[in-house]
Each structure stands twice: as structure tokens, then as C-alpha cells.
């Protein structure tokens, strides 16, 4: 009898919390409001080297969390959301880099957001939570990075709303950044992207159970939130991806001639909507989509990416051919602005059929580009 | 003193009704169900010639009605939905052609649909209305065309869901059709198009006021229907169209930092949603989107457009470059199938930035192509 194949040891990570801006101190927000206290949930992988020069900050997308890779418990069956990219021996190699991932301000996975308790009132923030911007999210992250004793990040990596944070970090704290990898993102949220977000918000706010955001003692706007998520998922895929993945295949053997959902693409959306309701806060969706909509580095005729302070930052900009939420031309806009600084800017459009979702999926080309770029950064800055 | 410029006389049209399939007779539907009585609302413009050979049937899109052009009353301020295309001296010239436009089965603008009374029960059909297909819609139209004494249509013209009806007519009644102009349409509803429709349906069905379709004694699912329409409008425009039309322009002077809607694109969607609620029935949206989703002329490996009976029909297939709901490749699929019949098939992709909506908007190129094609048909068939 052969013994069972030994399971590889699970990479265990621990969710940590950092609280700052404790009253009477607060953090000033872009809206003019003051917010405090602020707690950020975060996870780290790998080891910060003695020179504190090997830190890679990973910025998550709209519905992500700090749990980027590995497992939270020995019993966990699902690893973090970017486990294909991050871990020992992977593209972002935690044997080499000290990886930090922080749940964004306004979210609902441990960091302060509308579903948190406002200690001043003892009640949920709900819609009394102030509007936050991508700039505010980054400002809060900077407090944590300072707290970790890191003065220069080797790299920043993030896709989608995470990519917006990457760019905002470079604009606001260029001297703290050696390199940056914005993926599948934009420097300016388009009218179409705003439109999709607004329809998702309207779906939530149309649900009577939303109750002007005050639903934390009940089930909440589960129907509206599911519809909002379904809208999102249509934008994360693409015409081609949906054709490949589902085509017109039926969920059951034949047409139902009723409204239960005949096609596999419908079951997929129902499933995604249902799953999301169990893990995400509807008000957080409202706040974070709004932050994305407000994101615009080209406002008032200028372009904040054109800045001599950014000349020393190296960039790897990546788009995906079938991403129609943040299409390649938007990445090219980022590239042409950055090139005006004389920066070291690499750009690649990866030919992938999975739409916007492609940045999250295992992809040898993507892994190779990122690991190669990080190795070059390490080499150029003589980092052990 | 100069006298006021005389107003051109308004082209007045009259909505008419035709009822058939009266019990004990019924019409058999694709689902196997029987339906009757069936009333169709329709309008005609121009005059049927003595040979009854100058009839052009216009098929409307999902939310259209029989009121294709002209005015219903002298006081009317808004003309029909395709008034730029249809009328005396226009591309579809009602001085030459006898134009018929029929509200589709399942709709809510005079034809039998879920908001009609089922005479057998004296109550609204609501969800007891049987599911209808594009084939059923066309079968019902055929009854009316027979009733009008027309045995051969000079042409069929329609965009979007109207284009599906054009193709279905050709497949089901090829000997009644001399020519056909399918615009901005598909022979096979794609997974992405199904996905958008399903999200719209879910938005309606998530509204508690939908009440399983039984809402005709109250205000109905106004919130859900508005969200469904907003989803539709995002698909009718395009990234480029939205950028041109709205960009990131604000509705008011500055960011609100609340959820009231900051951007003009948001106000546009709110307006479209609100307007639709006043004119359209939520259950009709469910039924008609489902009919579109079921539409597939390429089912079971065959292609119903490949048929020697279609060889005698002339086609003008038109797509629009920025239409991503029914992209050009889908029109090209129609063209290559039709060419296998040895048919006279012309194809044109019109370069237009207005997305799917382009087929409804005034466009000199579109008008020229259609009027030229119709003139050729008239000439080839020696029609006075």
C-alpha cells in the first residue's frame, strides 16, 4: 500500500490591524471632512530585509481585501485572491520580497468603512460615513507604511481600482516609490465606467431594504446588491469571453419558456450575485464605486502624471486586449503622460480573451513580465 | 410687419387595431401554448398601389411601437420614433411606398401582451401570458399582412429586435418577401446580450412592487424598471459616444461628495429611466427581452438563413462601427450565410460613433443607402 501523497505545507498568513487618527486627532479627507479613528486591516508575506528596501505594496481592486495570498487557517480551502501571483517562488516571490496588502478605506473586510461602528455615536456609520476618494485611501495606506518603518517601496502593484491607487501613490508620494505596476486601469474614469457604476448603485438604492443605508440590523438590500454585482460581472468579462465560456449553452436540457433563467450565462450571473451578497457590504459598494468615479488625474486640463518628481520612478504598465472596462487606449494615455517625465516606462498589452478579469487570472505572460520587472528593479537598486 | 412663417402641415396618422385568433380559434405559439384573441395595433402611411406591390413593413425594436412617423393628433409635439427616416420625400418615402408598422405581440402599446386583459378570466394576463418568441411575433404580423391583402412585401426594414423580425420573416415566409433590410442586428443573440437582458430582468423582479408580475392595480415596479432601462441605455451607447456626449462633465458645478449623482452621464441615465417608467410595462420588458434571448437562427448546428427559398430575396445588411451590442461581426455572419444562397446581398458598416443607437438617429449615409436600395427594388420589380 502506498502512503498518501503528502500535502505541501500551507502558507499561513495572519490578518493584522492598525488603528490611527484616533480622536482628538483625525485624518483630513479630500471632501473636507475629518475621519477618525481609522483602522486598516492588512496582511504581510515574506520578510522585510534589514535595509527595509524589499517591500512590495499590493493594492486590491474594488471588492478585494487584504488577503492576497496563502491561507488564514490550516483548515482554509480557498487561498487569497492573487495566490497565483504571490507566494514563495511565484512571480511576486515572497522568498525575496516583503509583500504588504491593505484593505482599502471604505471597504468591509476589516478596515474602517460604512459598516463599521462610529465610536462617537456607538452606531454604524452607514451613510454618515464621509465620502472617500482614491487619494484618501492612499493617504491612509501611507500612515500604515510609515508605521511599518518603510520609507521607500520597491514597487506598487495593482489592477483596476488597485491600479488607480498605484498611480495616486506615485502622484502623492513619488519619493517613497521606486517602481510601479498599474494593471488594467485608467488615469481617468470614463463616462461609460461611471455609467455602469451608477446603474449598480441605483440597483442597490432602489431596494427598499437598503433603507437609506440604514440596514445593519436586518438582512439588507440583498436583491439590489446581487443585481449590482451581476452588472459588474458583465463588465469584467467580454463579448468574446462570454461566447467562449458560455455561448448559448442551456442551464438545463431545453428552453423553459419561463423566467427562471435558461442559459448558463444567466446561472453564472445568479451565482456571482448570490455569492457576493454573503461577503460584501452594499454601502461599501456605493462608497468605493464613487471613489473610482471621482478618480481623474487629468482634471482641469492638467495631468498629474506629468511631474518631474516622477522621473525617477520606473513603470510597467499592462493592459489586456479584451478589457473593455479599462481599454488599452486608456493605458496608452498613462504611458504617454509618464514618458513626458523621461521616466523608464515599459508598456505591454497582453493578448487575453478574458476581459477585465484577465489581470486576476493565472497568465504566464503576466507573471513573466512582473517577475522580470521586479528582478530588474532589485538589480538596479542593488537589493539583496 | 411680416406674417408668421406658415407651419408645414402635420402628417397625421391613425393608430388602428386588428383582432384575430378569436376563440374558439387561437394562434399556436412556439412554446406549444395557444393564444387568443390577439389584437395588433398598427399604423399605415402612404397608399397601397393597385398591384399591392409597394408595401414596406417596418419592424420596431424592443421598446418601440406602431407609431413610426408623423403625428397622432394636430396638437402632438413629438413625431413617431423614426420620423427622420419615414415620411413624404424621406428615405422611406410615403409618397411612393405604403408603409406598415405593427406593435409587436407581447408589447404594451396597443397589441396583446401581459398588460392586456385575458377575456377568459376578465383579469390582466400578467405572468399567465404565454412566453412569445420572435417567430410568434412574426406569425401574428403575417395574419395582419394577409388581412391587408398584401401577398408580397416590397421590403422589410428593422433594427435591433426589429432586425431579428426581418430575418425571421425571410426564414418563415420567403415567398412573401422581395427584399429585406436588417439593421444593427444579429441572427443569434450572444451570451453578452443575454447577460445584459437577464440583469435588466433581475432588476425588475428584485423590486418587491413587481409582485410576481401582479402589479396592475398599483404603481408597479417603477424602481426596478428604471434600473433595467438604465442598463439598456448603457448598451445602446458606446464608450466613445459617452465620452463625446458627456465625458466627465458635472451635472452641477462641483463634486457633491454624496450619492445624488454628480456627472451628466448619471443625470442622463436617471432621466431615461424615469421617462421609460411612464410609458412602458415592466412585464412587457421581461417577455420581449426573453424573446430576443431565445432568438437563434443558427441553432442545432444548422443556419436557417442558408435556404434556397431565400435566393430570390435581395438583402441590404447594415451595421454600425461603434455598436457593441450587435457588433459588425454579427452582421457579417448574416451576410456570409445569405451569400451561400446566391442571394443579392449588399453589406455596409456605417462609421458612426453613437453605438447601437445609431440606427435610430438621422444619418445621411443610412438614409442614402436605404432609399437607393428601395429605388433599385422598385426598378427591378417594375413597381410604379
XYZ file of C-alpha atoms in Angstrom:
768
model
C 0.000 0.000 0.000
C 1.323 3.394 -0.975
C 1.102 6.158 1.612
C -0.976 9.213 0.645
C 0.891 11.918 -1.230
C 1.980 14.458 1.410
C 0.158 17.768 1.084
C 2.502 20.720 0.612
C 2.576 22.836 3.779
C 0.031 25.629 3.600
C 1.361 29.172 3.515
C -0.358 30.647 6.558
C -0.870 34.386 6.852
C -2.406 36.457 9.597
C -4.771 39.369 9.227
C -3.437 42.303 11.247
C -4.958 45.625 12.167
C -3.536 49.100 12.586
C -5.525 51.936 14.093
C -4.576 55.597 13.773
C -6.107 59.080 13.547
C -7.532 58.481 16.992
C -9.574 61.403 18.345
C -8.886 64.177 19.031
C -6.642 63.544 16.006
C -8.302 62.768 12.697
C -7.340 62.361 9.065
C -8.441 65.109 6.688
C -10.324 63.813 3.652
C -10.474 65.291 0.149
C -14.097 66.249 0.763
C -13.014 68.472 3.643
C -14.433 66.102 6.258
C -12.361 64.704 9.102
C -12.322 60.978 9.813
C -11.088 59.069 12.843
C -10.317 56.671 14.260
C -9.256 54.694 11.208
C -8.427 51.017 11.324
C -6.773 49.287 8.392
C -6.721 45.517 8.042
C -3.573 44.251 6.363
C -1.520 41.161 5.736
C 2.160 40.717 5.072
C 4.092 37.886 3.445
C 7.834 37.375 3.324
C 10.367 39.246 5.417
C 11.356 42.887 5.364
C 15.115 42.953 4.816
C 17.493 44.859 7.042
C 17.639 47.848 4.676
C 13.808 47.837 4.504
C 14.214 48.025 0.740
C 12.354 44.943 -0.477
C 8.751 45.981 0.233
C 6.128 45.492 -2.485
C 2.743 47.037 -1.752
C -0.172 45.300 -3.447
C -3.293 47.394 -3.926
C -6.525 45.489 -4.287
C -9.433 46.106 -6.635
C -12.891 47.320 -5.705
C -14.203 44.189 -3.987
C -10.874 42.777 -2.822
C -9.386 42.561 0.643
C -6.034 42.262 2.410
C -5.972 38.511 1.900
C -3.893 38.486 -1.245
C -2.301 35.038 -0.954
C -1.899 31.993 1.272
C -4.388 30.728 3.817
C -5.718 32.257 7.015
C -6.111 28.910 8.784
C -4.881 25.378 8.331
C -8.479 24.384 7.509
C -8.957 27.073 4.847
C -9.673 25.607 1.435
C -9.562 28.837 -0.585
C -6.347 30.817 -0.831
C -6.111 34.610 -1.191
C -7.390 36.385 -4.290
C -3.998 36.584 -6.075
C -2.434 33.367 -4.904
C -1.397 32.549 -8.467
C 0.809 35.673 -8.468
C 2.075 35.988 -4.891
C 3.901 33.415 -2.774
C 7.186 31.545 -2.372
C 8.707 31.022 -5.809
C 5.875 32.824 -7.579
C 6.085 35.961 -9.762
C 5.916 38.206 -6.717
C 8.195 35.920 -4.763
C 7.693 36.126 -1.022
C 11.082 34.452 -0.545
C 12.549 37.672 -1.958
C 10.009 40.444 -1.360
C 8.190 41.683 1.698
C 4.618 41.888 0.442
C 2.046 44.139 2.101
C -1.631 44.196 1.161
C -4.078 46.560 2.862
C -7.869 46.502 2.806
C -8.921 49.891 1.456
C -10.646 52.605 3.457
C -14.396 52.395 2.883
C -14.338 48.634 2.383
C -15.814 45.988 4.657
C -13.076 43.415 5.251
C -11.586 44.765 8.452
C -10.824 48.371 7.501
C -12.984 51.304 8.531
C -15.982 51.802 6.292
C -19.717 52.431 6.372
C -20.344 49.053 8.058
C -18.022 49.992 10.959
C -19.170 51.437 14.252
C -18.616 55.153 14.708
C -17.248 55.236 18.254
C -18.592 58.773 18.711
C -22.176 57.534 18.376
C -21.882 53.819 19.129
C -23.866 53.177 15.958
C -22.981 52.042 12.450
C -21.566 54.788 10.252
C -23.884 53.776 7.378
C -24.440 56.873 5.197
C -22.964 59.203 7.826
C -19.614 57.765 6.725
C -17.870 60.533 4.783
C -17.246 60.117 1.068
C -13.703 58.863 0.478
C -11.558 59.227 -2.622
C -8.731 57.163 -4.065
C -6.493 59.912 -2.620
C -7.941 59.318 0.844
C -7.410 55.561 0.543
C -3.773 56.149 -0.369
C -3.272 58.725 2.395
C -4.491 56.160 4.920
C -2.187 53.481 3.472
C 0.738 55.877 3.819
C 0.115 56.028 7.592
C 0.457 52.252 7.760
C 3.545 52.144 5.547
C 5.159 54.772 7.819
C 4.158 52.682 10.819
C 5.889 49.659 9.268
C 9.070 51.746 9.036
C 9.225 51.626 5.247
C 10.416 54.849 3.647
C 10.786 53.571 0.095
C 8.614 50.959 -1.581
C 10.431 48.792 -4.107
C 7.215 48.510 -6.051
C 3.493 49.100 -6.055
C 1.303 46.617 -7.926
C -2.428 46.735 -8.510
C -5.142 46.230 -11.096
C -8.362 48.115 -11.776
C -9.218 50.281 -8.726
C -5.929 48.946 -7.334
C -4.162 50.421 -10.356
C -5.758 53.786 -9.626
C -4.216 53.596 -6.156
C -0.848 52.723 -7.713
C -0.987 55.889 -9.817
C -2.263 58.015 -6.924
C 0.613 56.798 -4.732
C 3.095 57.870 -7.421
C 1.476 61.286 -7.739
C 1.213 61.937 -3.995
C 4.361 60.262 -2.648
C 6.780 59.954 -5.568
C 9.826 59.938 -3.310
C 8.539 56.853 -1.498
C 8.227 54.824 -4.720
C 10.970 53.131 -6.745
C 8.680 51.467 -9.237
C 5.033 50.907 -10.035
C 2.954 48.360 -11.954
C -0.532 49.661 -12.818
C -2.582 46.889 -14.447
C -5.855 47.049 -16.398
C -6.554 50.530 -15.157
C -7.068 54.159 -16.084
C -5.946 57.601 -15.038
C -9.445 58.965 -15.576
C -12.689 57.086 -15.012
C -14.641 57.177 -18.268
C -18.267 58.166 -18.739
C -19.095 54.551 -19.583
C -17.416 53.243 -16.442
C -19.257 55.884 -14.389
C -22.492 54.831 -16.072
C -22.058 51.177 -15.110
C -21.209 52.145 -11.533
C -24.205 54.440 -11.279
C -26.561 51.729 -12.529
C -25.112 49.369 -9.903
C -25.634 51.996 -7.202
C -29.175 52.647 -8.390
C -29.906 48.915 -8.199
C -28.911 48.949 -4.522
C -30.650 52.211 -3.656
C -33.843 51.019 -5.428
C -34.070 48.109 -2.986
C -36.439 49.152 -0.146
C -34.307 47.071 2.235
C -31.453 49.499 1.602
C -33.439 51.930 3.746
C -31.210 54.939 3.050
C -28.199 52.870 4.067
C -29.566 52.047 7.496
C -29.976 48.261 7.264
C -27.355 46.768 9.554
C -29.890 45.279 11.932
C -31.593 43.356 9.115
C -30.724 41.361 6.024
C -30.010 44.497 3.988
C -30.553 45.113 0.264
C -29.678 41.589 -0.822
C -31.642 41.754 -4.083
C -30.246 45.123 -5.113
C -26.708 44.119 -4.208
C -26.980 40.923 -6.257
C -28.166 42.887 -9.307
C -25.318 45.381 -8.817
C -22.808 42.541 -8.748
C -24.276 40.962 -11.878
C -23.819 44.268 -13.716
C -20.220 44.273 -12.526
C -19.587 40.773 -13.772
C -20.854 41.593 -17.249
C -18.249 44.351 -17.409
C -15.480 42.117 -16.047
C -15.884 39.645 -18.880
C -16.189 40.464 -22.583
C -18.302 39.505 -25.559
C -15.594 37.069 -26.633
C -15.030 35.698 -23.125
C -18.734 35.075 -22.653
C -19.015 33.421 -26.042
C -16.118 31.087 -25.200
C -17.185 30.437 -21.629
C -20.950 30.087 -22.093
C -22.070 30.659 -25.667
C -25.782 29.913 -25.833
C -25.475 26.729 -23.800
C -28.539 25.968 -21.741
C -28.543 25.534 -17.999
C -30.937 22.640 -18.343
C -31.730 20.477 -21.358
C -34.311 22.648 -23.101
C -35.872 26.107 -23.156
C -38.086 26.676 -20.113
C -40.471 29.240 -21.633
C -40.488 30.932 -18.224
C -38.334 33.450 -16.358
C -36.215 31.071 -14.302
C -33.088 31.528 -16.434
C -32.421 29.207 -19.357
C -28.832 29.912 -20.231
C -25.596 29.045 -18.451
C -24.536 32.685 -18.588
C -27.623 33.505 -16.527
C -26.827 30.848 -13.905
C -23.291 32.213 -13.727
C -24.569 35.721 -13.036
C -27.097 34.483 -10.463
C -24.333 32.574 -8.717
C -21.972 35.554 -8.711
C -24.705 37.821 -7.367
C -25.640 35.412 -4.603
C -22.047 34.768 -3.542
C -21.314 38.468 -3.341
C -24.261 39.192 -1.057
C -22.734 36.846 1.523
C -19.405 38.623 1.612
C -19.773 42.272 0.716
C -21.464 45.297 2.212
C -23.829 47.199 -0.077
C -22.861 50.606 1.321
C -19.177 49.797 0.725
C -20.045 49.202 -2.912
C -21.629 52.648 -3.063
C -18.613 54.359 -1.487
C -15.893 52.555 -3.416
C -17.564 52.876 -6.830
C -17.982 56.581 -6.127
C -14.280 56.874 -5.282
C -13.496 55.244 -8.637
C -15.872 57.596 -10.449
C -14.209 60.615 -8.840
C -10.784 59.378 -9.927
C -9.322 61.725 -12.511
C -5.632 62.556 -12.735
C -6.304 64.728 -15.794
C -8.683 67.178 -14.220
C -8.728 70.853 -15.108
C -6.696 70.432 -18.244
C -3.539 69.310 -16.439
C -2.254 65.788 -15.981
C -0.883 64.921 -12.573
C 1.181 62.121 -14.099
C 3.295 64.757 -15.865
C 5.560 65.726 -12.993
C 9.375 65.848 -12.788
C 9.208 64.159 -9.377
C 8.052 61.025 -11.198
C 11.123 60.888 -13.461
C 12.960 58.596 -11.048
C 10.092 56.081 -10.811
C 10.161 53.081 -13.156
C 6.853 51.911 -14.594
C 5.473 48.727 -16.066
C 2.025 49.479 -17.499
C -0.050 46.484 -18.598
C -3.408 46.300 -20.359
C -5.398 43.344 -21.695
C -6.675 43.202 -25.255
C -10.267 42.239 -24.410
C -10.666 44.551 -21.399
C -13.419 46.977 -22.400
C -13.914 48.427 -18.908
C -10.438 49.990 -18.958
C -9.451 49.533 -22.595
C -5.877 49.607 -23.839
C -6.135 53.184 -25.115
C -6.525 54.295 -21.503
C -3.279 52.549 -20.520
C -1.612 54.164 -23.512
C -2.731 57.551 -22.197
C -0.977 56.759 -18.920
C 2.156 55.722 -20.788
C 2.346 58.811 -22.961
C 1.934 61.093 -19.954
C 4.620 59.277 -17.972
C 7.037 59.321 -20.909
C 6.934 63.120 -20.820
C 8.765 62.904 -17.485
C 11.601 60.976 -19.114
C 10.678 58.044 -16.878
C 11.639 54.437 -17.509
C 8.254 53.238 -18.805
C 7.548 49.770 -20.186
C 4.171 49.017 -21.675
C 2.575 45.777 -22.736
C -0.872 44.887 -24.000
C -1.385 41.236 -23.183
C -3.475 39.357 -25.709
C -6.084 37.761 -23.447
C -9.680 36.937 -24.103
C -10.977 37.120 -20.537
C -11.870 40.794 -20.498
C -11.096 42.914 -17.470
C -10.939 39.789 -15.289
C -7.746 38.782 -17.113
C -5.487 40.620 -14.671
C -6.637 38.322 -11.846
C -6.279 35.067 -13.739
C -3.132 32.938 -13.960
C -1.246 34.057 -17.062
C 2.335 33.059 -17.803
C 2.960 36.224 -19.819
C 1.736 38.445 -16.987
C 3.726 36.517 -14.391
C 6.852 36.675 -16.527
C 6.566 40.421 -17.123
C 6.064 41.200 -13.456
C 8.769 38.898 -12.100
C 11.225 40.158 -14.717
C 10.452 43.792 -13.999
C 10.817 43.283 -10.242
C 14.122 41.428 -10.737
C 15.412 44.349 -12.813
C 14.349 46.807 -10.103
C 16.089 44.696 -7.468
C 19.213 44.571 -9.588
C 19.212 48.284 -10.468
C 18.825 49.230 -6.832
C 21.267 46.526 -5.616
C 18.727 44.945 -3.340
C 19.569 41.594 -1.739
C -44.978 93.502 -40.489
C -44.212 90.125 -41.916
C -46.738 87.379 -41.361
C -45.543 84.364 -39.331
C -43.846 81.633 -41.340
C -46.560 79.108 -42.129
C -46.055 75.797 -40.312
C -45.796 72.844 -42.678
C -48.935 70.735 -42.410
C -48.509 67.928 -39.925
C -48.510 64.391 -41.302
C -51.354 62.855 -39.339
C -51.570 59.107 -38.841
C -54.111 56.992 -37.078
C -53.482 54.036 -34.808
C -55.586 51.099 -35.979
C -56.331 47.731 -34.441
C -56.827 44.273 -35.876
C -58.113 41.390 -33.787
C -57.827 37.754 -34.820
C -57.429 34.262 -33.387
C -60.721 34.769 -31.619
C -61.852 31.812 -29.529
C -62.543 29.074 -30.176
C -59.758 29.752 -32.686
C -56.308 30.543 -31.324
C -52.786 31.010 -32.611
C -50.291 28.281 -31.799
C -47.095 29.586 -30.190
C -43.567 28.165 -30.389
C -43.834 27.139 -26.736
C -46.779 24.896 -27.610
C -49.269 27.185 -25.888
C -52.334 28.584 -27.666
C -53.088 32.303 -27.575
C -56.238 34.183 -28.482
C -57.760 36.583 -29.080
C -54.839 38.606 -30.390
C -55.074 42.303 -31.153
C -52.336 44.099 -33.052
C -52.031 47.870 -33.078
C -50.685 49.193 -36.360
C -50.313 52.337 -38.402
C -50.018 52.831 -42.131
C -48.599 55.709 -44.160
C -48.864 56.280 -47.890
C -51.139 54.419 -50.214
C -51.167 50.798 -51.275
C -50.954 50.784 -55.071
C -53.382 48.899 -57.239
C -50.984 45.952 -57.676
C -50.472 45.914 -53.886
C -46.771 45.770 -54.652
C -45.398 48.834 -52.862
C -45.748 47.744 -49.230
C -42.804 48.220 -46.872
C -43.187 46.625 -43.460
C -41.252 48.331 -40.691
C -40.453 46.209 -37.657
C -39.804 48.074 -34.459
C -37.172 47.448 -31.800
C -37.753 46.165 -28.282
C -39.375 49.262 -26.771
C -40.892 50.708 -29.952
C -44.476 50.887 -31.097
C -46.555 51.213 -34.262
C -46.094 54.979 -34.298
C -43.153 55.070 -36.667
C -43.644 58.545 -38.173
C -45.927 61.542 -38.311
C -48.237 62.755 -35.570
C -51.277 61.179 -33.961
C -53.024 64.498 -33.371
C -52.723 68.057 -34.576
C -51.569 69.013 -31.058
C -48.861 66.339 -30.874
C -45.399 67.826 -30.460
C -43.377 64.618 -30.805
C -43.435 62.705 -34.056
C -43.044 58.919 -34.378
C -39.836 57.156 -33.445
C -38.369 57.021 -36.996
C -39.731 60.257 -38.392
C -36.283 61.130 -39.753
C -36.460 58.050 -41.984
C -40.131 57.701 -42.906
C -42.445 60.270 -44.479
C -43.195 62.158 -47.671
C -39.923 62.759 -49.519
C -37.875 60.958 -46.893
C -35.682 57.870 -47.364
C -38.651 55.573 -46.944
C -40.854 57.849 -48.994
C -44.532 57.583 -48.133
C -45.350 59.300 -51.451
C -44.040 56.122 -53.071
C -44.354 53.307 -50.552
C -47.211 52.013 -48.464
C -45.612 51.770 -45.025
C -46.991 49.465 -42.340
C -45.706 49.365 -38.767
C -47.128 46.936 -36.220
C -46.712 46.938 -32.456
C -45.228 43.555 -31.582
C -47.024 40.789 -29.736
C -46.097 40.959 -26.046
C -45.640 44.719 -26.100
C -47.790 47.312 -24.353
C -48.679 49.921 -26.986
C -51.986 48.526 -28.170
C -51.072 44.964 -29.084
C -51.870 41.987 -26.891
C -49.339 41.496 -24.129
C -49.052 40.787 -20.418
C -50.713 44.132 -19.576
C -53.812 43.188 -21.629
C -56.950 41.687 -20.193
C -57.411 37.979 -20.760
C -61.073 37.860 -21.778
C -61.360 34.311 -20.465
C -60.697 35.490 -16.899
C -61.521 39.189 -17.077
C -58.185 39.849 -15.384
C -54.776 41.048 -16.573
C -52.712 38.358 -18.234
C -49.638 39.364 -16.198
C -47.368 36.304 -15.890
C -50.096 33.970 -17.150
C -49.343 35.466 -20.570
C -47.558 32.747 -22.530
C -43.932 33.222 -23.498
C -43.685 34.537 -27.063
C -40.796 34.235 -29.489
C -39.669 36.362 -32.409
C -41.274 33.643 -34.540
C -44.595 34.153 -32.762
C -44.403 37.912 -33.270
C -43.826 37.412 -36.984
C -46.604 34.798 -37.263
C -49.023 37.315 -35.753
C -47.844 40.027 -38.164
C -48.433 37.670 -41.065
C -52.126 37.460 -40.091
C -52.393 41.235 -40.349
C -50.470 41.426 -43.642
C -52.842 38.790 -45.052
C -55.764 40.830 -43.745
C -54.430 43.893 -45.578
C -54.454 41.855 -48.778
C -50.718 42.020 -49.315
C -49.213 38.853 -50.697
C -45.729 40.167 -51.371
C -43.867 42.799 -49.339
C -41.565 45.010 -51.344
C -39.321 45.284 -48.341
C -38.949 44.630 -44.632
C -36.917 47.105 -42.599
C -35.982 46.942 -38.941
C -33.146 47.467 -36.478
C -32.147 45.544 -33.375
C -35.063 43.315 -32.258
C -36.781 44.679 -35.384
C -33.911 43.280 -37.445
C -34.458 39.873 -35.847
C -38.059 40.027 -37.049
C -36.850 40.968 -40.535
C -34.691 37.831 -40.644
C -37.417 35.643 -39.138
C -39.902 36.868 -41.781
C -37.461 35.887 -44.511
C -36.939 32.447 -42.974
C -40.633 31.743 -42.369
C -42.291 33.429 -45.354
C -39.608 33.805 -48.039
C -42.167 33.828 -50.826
C -43.872 36.888 -49.354
C -40.663 38.951 -49.318
C -38.955 40.718 -52.211
C -36.250 42.379 -50.146
C -35.116 42.902 -46.579
C -33.042 45.436 -44.658
C -31.831 44.109 -41.308
C -30.051 46.874 -39.372
C -27.812 46.701 -36.306
C -28.918 43.186 -35.535
C -27.898 39.574 -35.162
C -29.004 36.127 -36.236
C -28.110 34.732 -32.826
C -28.389 36.546 -29.528
C -24.959 36.469 -27.906
C -24.119 35.438 -24.350
C -23.241 39.051 -23.554
C -26.554 40.342 -24.900
C -28.390 37.653 -22.915
C -26.401 38.685 -19.842
C -27.455 42.328 -20.125
C -31.090 41.315 -20.644
C -31.019 38.988 -17.675
C -29.579 41.679 -15.405
C -32.365 44.023 -16.557
C -34.970 41.346 -15.820
C -33.436 40.672 -12.413
C -33.609 44.388 -11.619
C -37.362 44.303 -12.254
C -38.007 41.017 -10.497
C -35.958 42.188 -7.472
C -38.404 45.060 -6.956
C -40.975 43.942 -4.350
C -43.580 46.020 -6.209
C -43.202 43.638 -9.158
C -45.112 41.130 -7.001
C -44.589 38.166 -9.328
C -45.921 40.269 -12.186
C -49.203 41.030 -10.485
C -48.995 44.812 -10.047
C -51.562 46.302 -12.425
C -53.687 47.721 -9.652
C -50.762 49.681 -8.204
C -47.778 51.733 -9.336
C -45.769 48.634 -10.275
C -42.018 48.060 -10.108
C -41.050 51.605 -11.022
C -37.616 51.458 -9.384
C -36.690 48.125 -10.924
C -37.941 49.160 -14.349
C -35.924 52.384 -14.222
C -32.750 50.449 -13.366
C -33.477 47.986 -16.190
C -33.804 50.845 -18.638
C -30.586 52.463 -17.458
C -28.760 49.179 -18.126
C -30.287 49.201 -21.596
C -29.158 52.735 -22.304
C -25.562 51.951 -21.376
C -25.621 49.217 -24.029
C -27.273 51.470 -26.615
C -24.447 53.999 -26.462
C -20.732 53.206 -26.524
C -17.571 54.185 -24.707
C -16.798 56.673 -27.471
C -20.362 58.011 -27.659
C -20.477 58.571 -23.935
C -17.091 60.270 -23.949
C -18.248 62.631 -26.718
C -21.711 63.222 -25.315
C -20.883 63.543 -21.601
C -17.208 62.993 -20.849
C -16.706 63.695 -17.153
C -18.795 66.856 -17.210
C -20.561 67.532 -13.953
C -24.284 67.912 -13.576
C -23.746 70.806 -11.185
C -20.709 72.984 -10.654
C -18.688 70.805 -8.288
C -18.440 67.329 -6.792
C -21.258 66.687 -4.322
C -19.489 64.115 -2.127
C -22.839 62.379 -1.800
C -24.887 59.855 -3.790
C -27.165 62.225 -5.674
C -25.302 61.847 -8.981
C -22.503 64.214 -9.905
C -21.981 63.577 -13.574
C -24.073 64.444 -16.611
C -23.995 60.832 -17.725
C -25.735 59.948 -14.455
C -28.456 62.563 -14.963
C -28.960 61.252 -18.488
C -29.483 57.713 -17.200
C -31.808 58.871 -14.410
C -33.847 60.805 -16.968
C -34.050 57.861 -19.365
C -35.069 55.540 -16.542
C -37.767 57.889 -15.289
C -39.169 58.582 -18.756
C -39.419 54.877 -19.541
C -41.412 54.087 -16.405
C -44.143 56.413 -17.630
C -44.518 54.674 -20.964
C -43.550 51.030 -20.746
C -44.824 47.963 -18.964
C -42.301 46.045 -16.855
C -43.742 42.651 -17.739
C -43.513 43.513 -21.453
C -39.816 44.152 -20.925
C -39.477 40.688 -19.414
C -41.301 38.991 -22.297
C -39.665 40.859 -25.156
C -36.111 40.563 -23.822
C -36.721 36.852 -23.384
C -37.918 36.596 -26.998
C -34.673 38.281 -28.075
C -32.614 35.919 -25.929
C -34.336 32.905 -27.470
C -33.605 34.209 -30.976
C -31.144 31.922 -32.704
C -31.253 31.146 -36.410
C -28.116 29.020 -36.072
C -29.431 26.504 -33.601
C -28.504 22.850 -33.664
C -25.582 23.324 -35.983
C -27.680 24.468 -38.939
C -28.309 28.006 -40.119
C -31.842 28.842 -41.145
C -30.557 31.684 -43.315
C -28.983 29.116 -45.604
C -32.040 28.138 -47.615
C -32.598 28.055 -51.388
C -36.008 29.696 -50.870
C -34.114 32.845 -49.844
C -32.173 33.050 -53.127
C -34.780 35.338 -54.679
C -34.762 37.806 -51.780
C -32.475 40.844 -52.030
C -30.740 41.978 -48.840
C -29.181 45.171 -47.556
C -27.417 44.397 -44.277
C -26.164 47.371 -42.287
C -24.093 47.540 -39.105
C -22.618 50.485 -37.209
C -18.946 50.655 -36.282
C -19.453 51.558 -32.607
C -22.380 49.201 -31.949
C -21.094 46.743 -29.367
C -24.498 45.233 -28.544
C -24.762 43.714 -32.038
C -21.250 44.244 -33.367
C -20.364 44.246 -37.038
C -19.021 40.681 -36.957
C -22.564 39.514 -36.239
C -23.877 41.294 -39.347
C -21.037 39.737 -41.318
C -22.192 36.314 -40.132
C -25.635 37.096 -41.551
C -24.094 38.205 -44.837
C -21.918 35.147 -45.276
C -24.835 32.808 -44.591
C -27.085 34.644 -47.078
C -24.396 34.667 -49.744
C -24.426 30.866 -49.678
C -27.924 31.072 -51.189
C -26.583 33.045 -54.115
C -28.752 35.942 -52.971
C -28.272 39.564 -53.932
C -26.672 40.741 -50.660
C -25.266 44.214 -50.053
C -23.481 44.935 -46.815
C -22.312 48.186 -45.280
C -20.730 49.015 -41.945
C -21.537 52.665 -41.316
C -18.853 54.534 -39.427
C -20.866 56.077 -36.606
C -19.864 56.850 -33.071
C -23.292 56.608 -31.447
C -23.212 52.926 -30.605
C -26.265 50.769 -31.123
C -28.493 53.874 -31.019
C -27.002 54.946 -34.368
C -29.639 53.102 -36.403
C -32.356 55.339 -34.949
C -30.548 58.627 -35.434
C -30.657 60.806 -38.551
C -27.729 59.767 -40.746
C -27.349 60.819 -44.364
C -25.359 57.692 -45.221
C -28.039 55.410 -43.771
C -30.834 57.338 -45.470
C -28.999 57.247 -48.790
C -28.334 53.514 -48.621
C -31.931 52.667 -47.786
C -33.561 54.991 -50.310
C -31.170 53.807 -53.021
C -31.787 50.144 -52.242
C -35.565 50.622 -52.239
C -35.410 52.511 -55.540
C -33.440 49.650 -57.051
C -36.005 47.136 -55.794
C -38.789 49.247 -57.257
C -36.981 49.427 -60.563
C -36.082 45.719 -60.676
C -39.654 44.734 -59.964
C -41.141 47.426 -62.256
C -43.170 48.961 -59.478
C -44.892 52.285 -60.105
